[in-house]
Short mmCIF file of C-alpha atoms and ligand atoms in Angstrom, two decimals:
data_model
loop_
_atom_site.label_atom_id
_atom_site.label_comp_id
_atom_site.label_asym_id
_atom_site.label_seq_id
_atom_site.Cartn_x
_atom_site.Cartn_y
_atom_site.Cartn_z
CA MET A 188 39.17 3.15 -39.31
CA MET A 189 38.30 1.70 -36.14
CA LYS A 190 37.38 4.75 -33.93
CA VAL A 191 39.49 4.38 -30.57
CA ASP A 192 37.74 4.68 -27.36
CA ILE A 193 39.87 7.27 -25.48
CA TYR A 194 38.27 6.35 -21.93
CA GLN A 195 39.52 3.03 -22.39
CA LYS A 196 42.76 3.54 -24.30
CA LEU A 197 43.77 5.61 -21.36
CA GLY A 198 42.09 3.72 -18.64
CA LEU A 199 39.81 6.83 -17.93
CA LYS A 200 36.45 7.06 -16.17
CA ARG A 201 33.87 8.21 -18.90
CA VAL A 202 32.22 11.68 -17.80
CA ILE A 203 28.71 12.52 -18.27
CA ASN A 204 29.09 16.24 -18.27
CA ALA A 205 25.67 17.88 -16.92
CA ALA A 206 27.87 20.97 -15.36
CA GLY A 207 28.53 22.98 -18.64
CA THR A 208 31.51 23.93 -19.86
CA MET A 209 33.71 23.35 -17.12
CA THR A 210 37.58 23.59 -17.77
CA TYR A 211 38.32 20.95 -15.05
CA LEU A 212 36.18 18.42 -17.06
CA GLY A 213 37.83 19.42 -20.30
CA SER A 214 35.74 22.43 -21.08
CA SER A 215 33.72 21.61 -24.07
CA ARG A 216 33.23 19.20 -27.22
CA VAL A 217 35.74 20.37 -30.14
CA SER A 218 33.60 19.93 -33.19
CA PRO A 219 35.16 17.70 -36.21
CA ARG A 220 35.58 21.22 -37.98
CA VAL A 221 37.65 22.58 -35.59
CA ILE A 222 39.54 19.66 -35.06
CA GLU A 223 40.22 19.44 -38.89
CA ALA A 224 41.67 23.26 -38.63
CA MET A 225 44.13 22.18 -36.01
CA ASN A 226 45.21 18.84 -38.11
CA LEU A 227 45.69 21.17 -41.00
CA ILE A 228 48.20 23.57 -39.46
CA LEU A 229 50.09 21.16 -37.17
CA PRO A 230 52.39 19.72 -39.39
CA GLU A 231 53.24 23.19 -41.16
CA PHE A 232 55.34 25.89 -40.46
CA VAL A 233 53.53 29.39 -40.38
CA ASP A 234 54.68 33.08 -39.34
CA MET A 235 52.91 33.17 -36.06
CA ARG A 236 52.86 37.08 -36.47
CA GLU A 237 50.71 36.87 -39.57
CA LEU A 238 48.40 33.89 -37.88
CA GLN A 239 47.81 36.50 -35.33
CA GLN A 240 47.02 39.10 -37.47
CA LYS A 241 44.46 37.16 -39.02
CA ALA A 242 43.12 35.96 -36.04
CA GLY A 243 42.85 39.30 -35.41
CA SER A 244 40.91 40.36 -38.16
CA LEU A 245 38.36 38.03 -37.36
CA ILE A 246 37.78 38.97 -33.58
CA ALA A 247 37.16 42.26 -35.01
CA ARG A 248 34.41 40.88 -37.50
CA ALA A 249 32.93 38.71 -34.37
CA THR A 250 33.03 41.50 -31.82
CA GLY A 251 32.78 44.80 -33.43
CA ALA A 252 36.24 45.83 -31.67
CA GLU A 253 38.96 47.67 -33.88
CA ALA A 254 41.38 44.60 -33.04
CA GLY A 255 41.89 41.39 -31.27
CA CYS A 256 44.50 38.50 -30.55
CA ILE A 257 44.57 35.18 -29.26
CA THR A 258 46.21 34.14 -25.97
CA ALA A 259 46.69 30.84 -24.20
CA SER A 260 43.48 30.96 -21.93
CA ALA A 261 40.90 33.60 -20.39
CA ALA A 262 42.75 33.79 -17.65
CA ALA A 263 46.17 34.24 -19.64
CA GLY A 264 44.42 36.90 -21.43
CA ILE A 265 43.33 38.84 -18.23
CA ALA A 266 46.87 38.55 -16.75
CA VAL A 267 48.21 40.15 -20.44
CA ALA A 268 45.44 42.92 -20.69
CA THR A 269 46.27 43.94 -17.25
CA ALA A 270 49.88 44.17 -18.26
CA ALA A 271 49.00 46.08 -21.47
CA CYS A 272 47.40 48.79 -19.33
CA MET A 273 50.52 49.19 -17.27
CA THR A 274 53.03 49.30 -20.27
CA GLY A 275 51.25 50.32 -23.10
CA SER A 276 53.38 49.37 -26.05
CA ASP A 277 56.52 50.69 -24.31
CA LEU A 278 58.97 47.51 -24.66
CA TRP A 279 61.10 49.02 -22.54
CA TYR A 280 58.22 48.77 -19.63
CA ILE A 281 57.04 45.46 -21.21
CA GLU A 282 60.59 43.73 -20.23
CA GLN A 283 60.46 45.17 -16.79
CA LEU A 284 57.60 43.52 -14.98
CA PRO A 285 56.58 42.19 -12.58
CA ASP A 286 58.88 45.26 -11.68
CA THR A 287 56.25 48.31 -12.36
CA ALA A 288 58.38 50.81 -11.08
CA SER A 289 57.32 54.53 -13.07
CA MET A 290 54.31 52.88 -14.21
CA ARG A 291 50.73 52.99 -13.13
CA SER A 292 50.42 49.58 -11.33
CA GLU A 293 47.00 49.44 -9.44
CA ILE A 294 43.83 47.64 -10.85
CA ILE A 295 40.65 48.28 -9.35
CA ILE A 296 37.81 45.93 -8.96
CA GLN A 297 34.36 45.45 -7.19
CA LYS A 298 35.00 43.15 -4.06
CA GLY A 299 31.90 41.21 -5.35
CA HIS A 300 33.71 40.66 -8.66
CA SER A 301 36.82 39.10 -7.13
CA VAL A 302 35.77 35.77 -7.80
CA SER A 303 37.48 32.16 -7.82
CA PHE A 304 37.07 30.55 -11.39
CA GLY A 305 39.39 27.70 -10.13
CA ALA A 306 41.84 30.08 -9.34
CA GLY A 307 41.47 33.47 -7.98
CA LEU A 308 40.93 36.43 -10.35
CA ALA A 309 43.05 38.83 -7.97
CA GLN A 310 46.01 36.30 -8.21
CA THR A 311 45.73 36.50 -11.87
CA ILE A 312 45.86 40.28 -12.12
CA ARG A 313 48.77 40.22 -9.56
CA ILE A 314 50.94 37.81 -11.26
CA THR A 315 51.74 40.85 -13.32
CA GLY A 316 53.09 43.06 -10.70
CA ALA A 317 50.16 44.91 -10.74
CA SER A 318 48.40 45.55 -7.07
CA CYS A 319 44.39 44.87 -7.28
CA VAL A 320 42.50 47.30 -5.12
CA GLU A 321 39.39 45.64 -4.09
CA ILE A 322 36.64 48.15 -3.51
CA GLY A 323 33.28 47.93 -1.50
CA SER A 324 32.18 45.22 0.11
CA ALA A 325 31.34 41.62 -1.04
CA THR A 326 27.73 42.32 -1.65
CA GLN A 327 27.56 46.69 -2.26
CA CYS A 328 29.41 48.80 -4.36
CA GLY A 329 28.85 52.58 -5.15
CA CYS A 330 30.36 54.77 -8.21
CA TYR A 331 31.30 57.01 -5.15
CA GLN A 332 33.85 54.48 -3.89
CA LEU A 333 35.07 53.87 -7.79
CA ARG A 334 35.47 57.12 -8.23
CA GLY A 335 37.38 57.71 -4.47
CA ALA A 336 39.72 54.63 -5.41
CA ILE A 337 40.75 56.05 -8.78
CA ASN A 338 44.12 57.92 -8.51
CA ASP A 339 47.26 58.86 -10.51
CA ASN A 340 48.36 55.28 -10.20
CA THR A 341 45.50 53.55 -11.32
CA ALA A 342 46.14 51.62 -14.49
CA ALA A 343 42.67 49.80 -15.44
CA LEU A 344 39.60 48.76 -13.73
CA VAL A 345 38.48 45.31 -14.13
CA TYR A 346 34.65 44.28 -14.42
CA VAL A 347 33.33 40.91 -14.51
CA ALA A 348 30.85 39.18 -15.97
CA SER A 349 29.94 36.09 -14.88
CA HIS A 350 27.70 33.64 -12.76
CA HIS A 351 30.74 33.59 -10.45
CA ALA A 352 30.18 37.26 -9.55
CA VAL A 353 27.94 38.75 -6.92
CA GLN A 354 24.62 39.85 -8.99
CA SER A 355 23.29 42.65 -7.38
CA GLY A 356 24.23 45.74 -5.08
CA LEU A 357 27.15 46.27 -7.67
CA ILE A 358 27.96 49.19 -10.10
CA SER A 359 26.16 48.40 -13.26
CA LEU A 360 28.58 47.92 -16.50
CA GLN A 361 26.96 51.11 -17.95
CA ASP A 362 28.07 52.99 -14.93
CA PHE A 363 31.36 51.51 -14.62
CA CYS A 364 32.51 52.08 -18.56
CA ALA A 365 30.99 55.78 -17.92
CA ILE A 366 33.34 56.17 -14.73
CA GLY A 367 36.35 54.84 -16.76
CA ALA A 368 35.56 57.20 -19.64
CA GLU A 369 35.15 60.02 -17.43
CA TYR A 370 38.82 59.56 -15.85
CA GLY A 371 40.37 58.26 -19.37
CA ILE A 372 41.22 54.77 -17.42
CA PRO A 373 40.81 51.55 -19.34
CA VAL A 374 38.25 49.04 -18.48
CA ILE A 375 38.62 45.24 -19.05
CA ILE A 376 35.96 43.04 -19.08
CA ASP A 377 36.55 39.65 -17.83
CA ALA A 378 33.73 37.67 -19.92
CA ALA A 379 35.33 34.50 -20.15
CA SER A 380 31.98 32.50 -20.37
CA GLU A 381 29.69 35.05 -21.73
CA TYR A 382 27.79 34.44 -25.27
CA ASP A 383 27.52 38.10 -25.64
CA LEU A 384 30.60 39.11 -28.22
CA LYS A 385 29.48 42.43 -28.65
CA GLY A 386 27.53 44.00 -26.08
CA PHE A 387 30.80 44.58 -23.62
CA LEU A 388 32.65 46.81 -25.93
CA ALA A 389 29.66 48.33 -26.93
CA CYS A 390 28.77 49.81 -23.78
CA GLY A 391 32.53 51.25 -23.81
CA ALA A 392 35.03 48.87 -22.35
CA GLN A 393 38.40 48.95 -24.14
CA LEU A 394 39.38 45.29 -23.53
CA ALA A 395 37.08 42.34 -23.66
CA VAL A 396 38.18 38.94 -22.70
CA TYR A 397 36.90 35.82 -23.69
CA SER A 398 37.50 31.71 -23.17
CA GLY A 399 37.91 30.07 -26.40
CA HIS A 400 36.94 26.87 -25.08
CA LYS A 401 33.96 27.29 -23.22
CA PHE A 402 30.62 28.05 -25.23
CA LEU A 403 32.65 28.61 -28.42
CA GLY A 404 33.72 24.86 -28.32
CA GLY A 405 37.36 26.16 -29.37
CA PRO A 406 41.03 24.18 -28.39
CA THR A 407 42.46 25.84 -24.99
CA SER A 408 42.79 29.50 -25.88
CA GLY A 409 41.47 33.01 -24.80
CA ILE A 410 40.26 35.59 -27.08
CA ILE A 411 41.27 39.45 -26.27
CA ALA A 412 39.01 41.93 -28.29
CA GLY A 413 39.33 45.94 -28.00
CA CYS A 414 40.59 48.83 -29.11
CA LEU A 415 44.04 48.73 -31.06
CA PRO A 416 46.58 50.41 -28.94
CA LEU A 417 45.80 47.93 -26.06
CA VAL A 418 45.71 44.92 -28.25
CA ARG A 419 48.80 45.67 -29.77
CA ALA A 420 50.08 46.10 -25.96
CA CYS A 421 48.45 42.72 -25.27
CA TYR A 422 50.24 40.91 -28.17
CA MET A 423 53.36 42.57 -27.24
CA GLN A 424 53.51 41.07 -23.51
CA GLU A 425 55.04 37.93 -25.90
CA LYS A 426 58.11 39.71 -25.17
CA GLY A 427 57.72 39.89 -21.43
CA ILE A 428 55.20 37.81 -19.18
CA GLY A 429 53.18 36.68 -21.97
CA ARG A 430 55.80 34.07 -23.01
CA THR A 431 54.90 31.92 -19.89
CA MET A 432 51.66 31.67 -21.09
CA LYS A 433 52.19 31.11 -25.04
CA VAL A 434 49.51 29.90 -27.56
CA GLY A 435 50.35 27.43 -30.38
CA LYS A 436 49.56 27.47 -33.63
CA GLU A 437 46.87 24.65 -33.38
CA SER A 438 45.00 26.71 -30.95
CA ILE A 439 44.76 29.85 -32.95
CA ALA A 440 43.80 27.77 -36.02
CA GLY A 441 41.12 26.00 -33.87
CA VAL A 442 39.70 28.79 -32.15
CA MET A 443 39.30 30.49 -35.31
CA GLU A 444 37.31 27.68 -36.89
CA ALA A 445 35.47 27.40 -33.48
CA LEU A 446 34.66 31.14 -33.92
CA GLU A 447 33.47 30.99 -37.56
CA GLN A 448 31.57 28.22 -36.53
CA TRP A 449 29.97 30.00 -33.93
CA LEU A 450 28.51 33.08 -35.94
CA GLN A 451 27.21 30.61 -38.47
CA ARG A 452 25.56 28.28 -35.84
CA ASP A 453 21.85 27.98 -35.75
CA ALA A 454 21.39 29.03 -32.18
CA GLY A 455 17.48 28.45 -32.36
CA ALA A 456 17.70 24.60 -33.24
CA ILE A 457 20.73 24.27 -30.60
CA ARG A 458 18.36 26.14 -28.04
CA THR A 459 15.12 23.73 -28.84
CA VAL A 460 17.43 20.58 -28.28
CA GLU A 461 18.77 21.55 -24.99
CA GLU A 462 15.15 22.74 -23.98
CA GLN A 463 14.32 19.46 -24.79
CA ARG A 464 16.59 17.59 -22.63
CA ILE A 465 15.71 20.04 -19.71
CA ASP A 466 11.76 19.17 -20.06
CA TYR A 467 12.53 15.34 -20.15
CA ALA A 468 14.43 15.91 -16.90
CA PHE A 469 11.87 18.08 -15.48
CA ASP A 470 8.92 15.95 -15.95
CA PHE A 471 11.14 12.30 -15.04
CA LEU A 472 12.67 14.41 -11.59
CA LYS A 473 9.27 16.09 -10.04
CA GLN A 474 7.55 12.58 -9.25
CA PHE A 475 10.22 12.08 -6.65
CA LYS A 476 9.77 12.67 -3.02
CA GLY A 477 11.99 15.50 -1.25
CA ILE A 478 12.83 16.74 -4.80
CA HIS A 479 11.54 19.88 -6.42
CA VAL A 480 12.52 20.98 -10.26
CA GLU A 481 12.66 24.64 -11.28
CA ARG A 482 13.47 26.02 -14.93
CA THR A 483 16.21 28.47 -14.48
CA ALA A 484 17.22 31.26 -16.57
CA ASP A 485 21.30 32.10 -16.93
CA PRO A 486 22.07 34.57 -14.15
CA THR A 487 24.41 36.77 -16.68
CA GLY A 488 21.59 36.19 -19.64
CA ASN A 489 23.53 33.95 -21.55
CA PRO A 490 20.76 31.72 -23.80
CA VAL A 491 20.86 28.93 -21.58
CA THR A 492 17.68 27.16 -19.50
CA ARG A 493 19.15 24.58 -16.62
CA LEU A 494 17.16 22.73 -14.31
CA LYS A 495 17.20 23.32 -10.89
CA ILE A 496 17.01 20.63 -8.34
CA HIS A 497 16.01 21.29 -5.03
CA VAL A 498 16.58 18.53 -2.38
CA HIS A 499 14.74 18.34 0.50
CA PRO A 500 17.18 16.08 2.52
CA THR A 501 14.63 14.49 5.43
CA GLU A 502 12.13 13.97 2.96
CA ALA A 503 14.59 12.79 0.15
CA GLY A 504 16.68 10.74 2.55
CA LEU A 505 19.95 12.61 1.29
CA SER A 506 21.26 16.02 0.97
CA ALA A 507 21.52 17.78 -2.33
CA PHE A 508 25.58 17.80 -1.49
CA GLU A 509 25.46 14.47 -0.82
CA LEU A 510 23.65 13.70 -3.84
CA CYS A 511 26.06 15.36 -6.20
CA GLN A 512 29.08 13.54 -4.48
CA LEU A 513 27.35 10.28 -5.28
CA LEU A 514 26.51 11.04 -8.93
CA ALA A 515 30.35 12.16 -9.21
CA ALA A 516 31.63 8.76 -7.54
CA GLY A 517 29.48 6.48 -10.08
CA ASN A 518 31.11 4.75 -13.34
CA PRO A 519 30.39 6.92 -15.60
CA THR A 520 31.12 9.80 -13.59
CA ILE A 521 28.07 12.22 -13.38
CA ARG A 522 28.91 15.90 -12.92
CA VAL A 523 26.30 18.58 -12.37
CA ARG A 524 26.58 22.15 -11.34
CA ALA A 525 26.78 21.91 -7.96
CA HIS A 526 28.56 25.44 -6.77
CA GLU A 527 25.43 25.82 -4.54
CA ALA A 528 24.63 22.19 -3.58
CA ASP A 529 25.85 23.09 0.02
CA THR A 530 22.55 25.40 0.37
CA GLY A 531 20.28 22.23 -1.08
CA SER A 532 20.19 22.96 -4.54
CA PHE A 533 22.31 22.07 -7.91
CA GLN A 534 21.88 22.18 -11.40
CA LEU A 535 21.52 20.13 -14.58
CA ASP A 536 23.08 21.94 -17.76
CA PRO A 537 22.37 20.50 -21.15
CA CYS A 538 24.66 22.07 -23.25
CA GLN A 539 27.57 19.71 -23.15
CA LEU A 540 25.28 16.57 -23.19
CA LEU A 541 25.08 13.97 -26.04
CA ASP A 542 21.50 12.17 -27.05
CA GLY A 543 20.74 9.75 -24.50
CA GLU A 544 22.94 11.14 -21.52
CA MET A 545 20.06 13.24 -19.95
CA GLU A 546 18.15 10.02 -19.39
CA LEU A 547 21.28 8.45 -17.96
CA VAL A 548 21.78 11.57 -15.45
CA CYS A 549 18.27 11.08 -14.51
CA GLU A 550 18.20 7.29 -13.91
CA GLN A 551 21.35 7.64 -11.95
CA ILE A 552 19.56 10.49 -9.80
CA GLN A 553 16.76 8.00 -9.45
CA ARG A 554 18.78 5.10 -8.32
CA ASN A 555 20.37 7.14 -5.75
CA LEU A 556 16.70 8.48 -4.59
CA GLU A 557 15.39 5.14 -4.15
CA ALA A 558 18.28 3.77 -2.25
CA PRO A 559 19.85 7.00 -0.52
CA VAL A 560 22.92 6.42 1.39
CA HIS A 561 25.12 8.82 3.05
CA PRO A 562 28.48 9.06 1.51
CA GLN A 563 31.47 9.44 3.77
CA LEU A 564 32.40 12.79 3.49
CA GLU A 565 35.28 14.65 4.94
CA SER A 566 33.98 18.02 4.32
CA THR A 567 30.46 19.68 3.17
CA ASN A 568 32.72 22.95 2.53
CA PRO A 569 33.11 22.85 -1.15
CA ALA A 570 36.83 24.62 -0.87
CA ASP A 571 38.09 22.14 1.83
CA LEU A 572 36.68 19.08 -0.10
CA SER A 573 38.48 20.00 -3.09
CA TYR A 574 41.55 20.66 -0.84
CA GLN A 575 41.44 17.19 0.55
CA SER A 576 41.18 15.76 -2.89
CA LEU A 577 44.51 17.68 -4.07
CA ILE A 578 46.83 17.08 -1.23
CA ARG A 579 46.06 13.28 -2.03
CA TRP A 580 46.74 13.90 -5.67
CA PRO A 581 47.87 11.44 -7.67
CA ASP A 582 45.86 9.15 -5.36
C1 LIG B 261 36.36 30.26 -17.05
C2 LIG B 261 36.84 31.62 -16.53
C3 LIG B 261 37.80 32.12 -16.54
C4 LIG B 261 39.27 31.43 -17.08
O1 LIG B 261 38.92 30.93 -18.49
P1 LIG B 261 39.99 30.03 -19.10
O2 LIG B 261 39.84 30.22 -20.47
O3 LIG B 261 39.73 28.88 -18.86
O4 LIG B 261 41.25 30.61 -18.54
C5 LIG B 261 38.01 33.63 -16.01
N1 LIG B 261 36.82 34.33 -15.73
C6 LIG B 261 35.62 33.84 -15.28
C7 LIG B 261 34.48 34.52 -14.95
C8 LIG B 261 35.46 32.20 -15.79
O5 LIG B 261 34.33 31.68 -15.63
#
């Protein structure tokens, strides 16, 4: 059978993804094995409860947790985990949400953890009816502030392990979990894009939430792992707010296969290929005027090395921000990690590239540096730029 070019069929621009597992780019490449698992289950009926039970056993094996279940996404997992901490397994309560009368309904989070992953985490928590109590300041938070905020109405503490979060000056995971335990309040970890499947629970968190479609390479889905009473309460949310975030059989089967594959992967071999791509880009790009390249470790300790490219605007003839915009505007569109571009640098992530694509990325950077132009930008503020593009949709 001839392979259909999906870009051609749908009239889409080809995307070269040097940004990482970004949900706005379709998250990750799903492997043939995972696609096969989804193909096998799609034409059949299954007892969804039994399927979730099998997924739970696998999640337990992969994470060291007592139990687990699959959700529609990590964001759905966080909402459902929040709800579970308010309702427990009381179906009467589950059916009342987002009305939280006579339930504990405050969720505490450090201000530096109140991130946006495309949508705001605080809102993801609040759609359950919970209120989100942000403690400390954006860049500082102490244990005394967490202790001070805990009261009889506290349902859970949320901790975010992510490059989006502020990385210094905040309460450590260890202290955060210890204080949760001291007061008997469950800790939920947003570990959506963290490779470490065991560490957060081993540290004392009651629930850890992962994305199925990021590093794991599964279909759109989320994974909740944790203690049985709360995971059961998560699963039970399908009788309430969880229904609007329903996960399908194909996603459950797919992410189960992705998890199996992840456990069997040759992490060393994958890393070697990724580092070769970074080495290539380092050597290629270091020659250009106004460009400084640097290998950079993942801020939260995921085993990924990226290439950080500093752009000196007067020497290079254009800014980092402009270069990122030009790369994205090309065909194929080249997407880089541009979340720091307004401060003069961007990063290349090797994880989702195919063989030969890093070369294309480098060539396109070269072209833009050799004939620098200033693109017409409505704003250099990333949020405003995103807003400007949204309000023109579907154009
Ligand atoms: C990506 C991400 C999410 C959302 O994950 P989805 O599975 O796409 O819903 C939540 N939190 C953090 C920190 C993320 O990086």
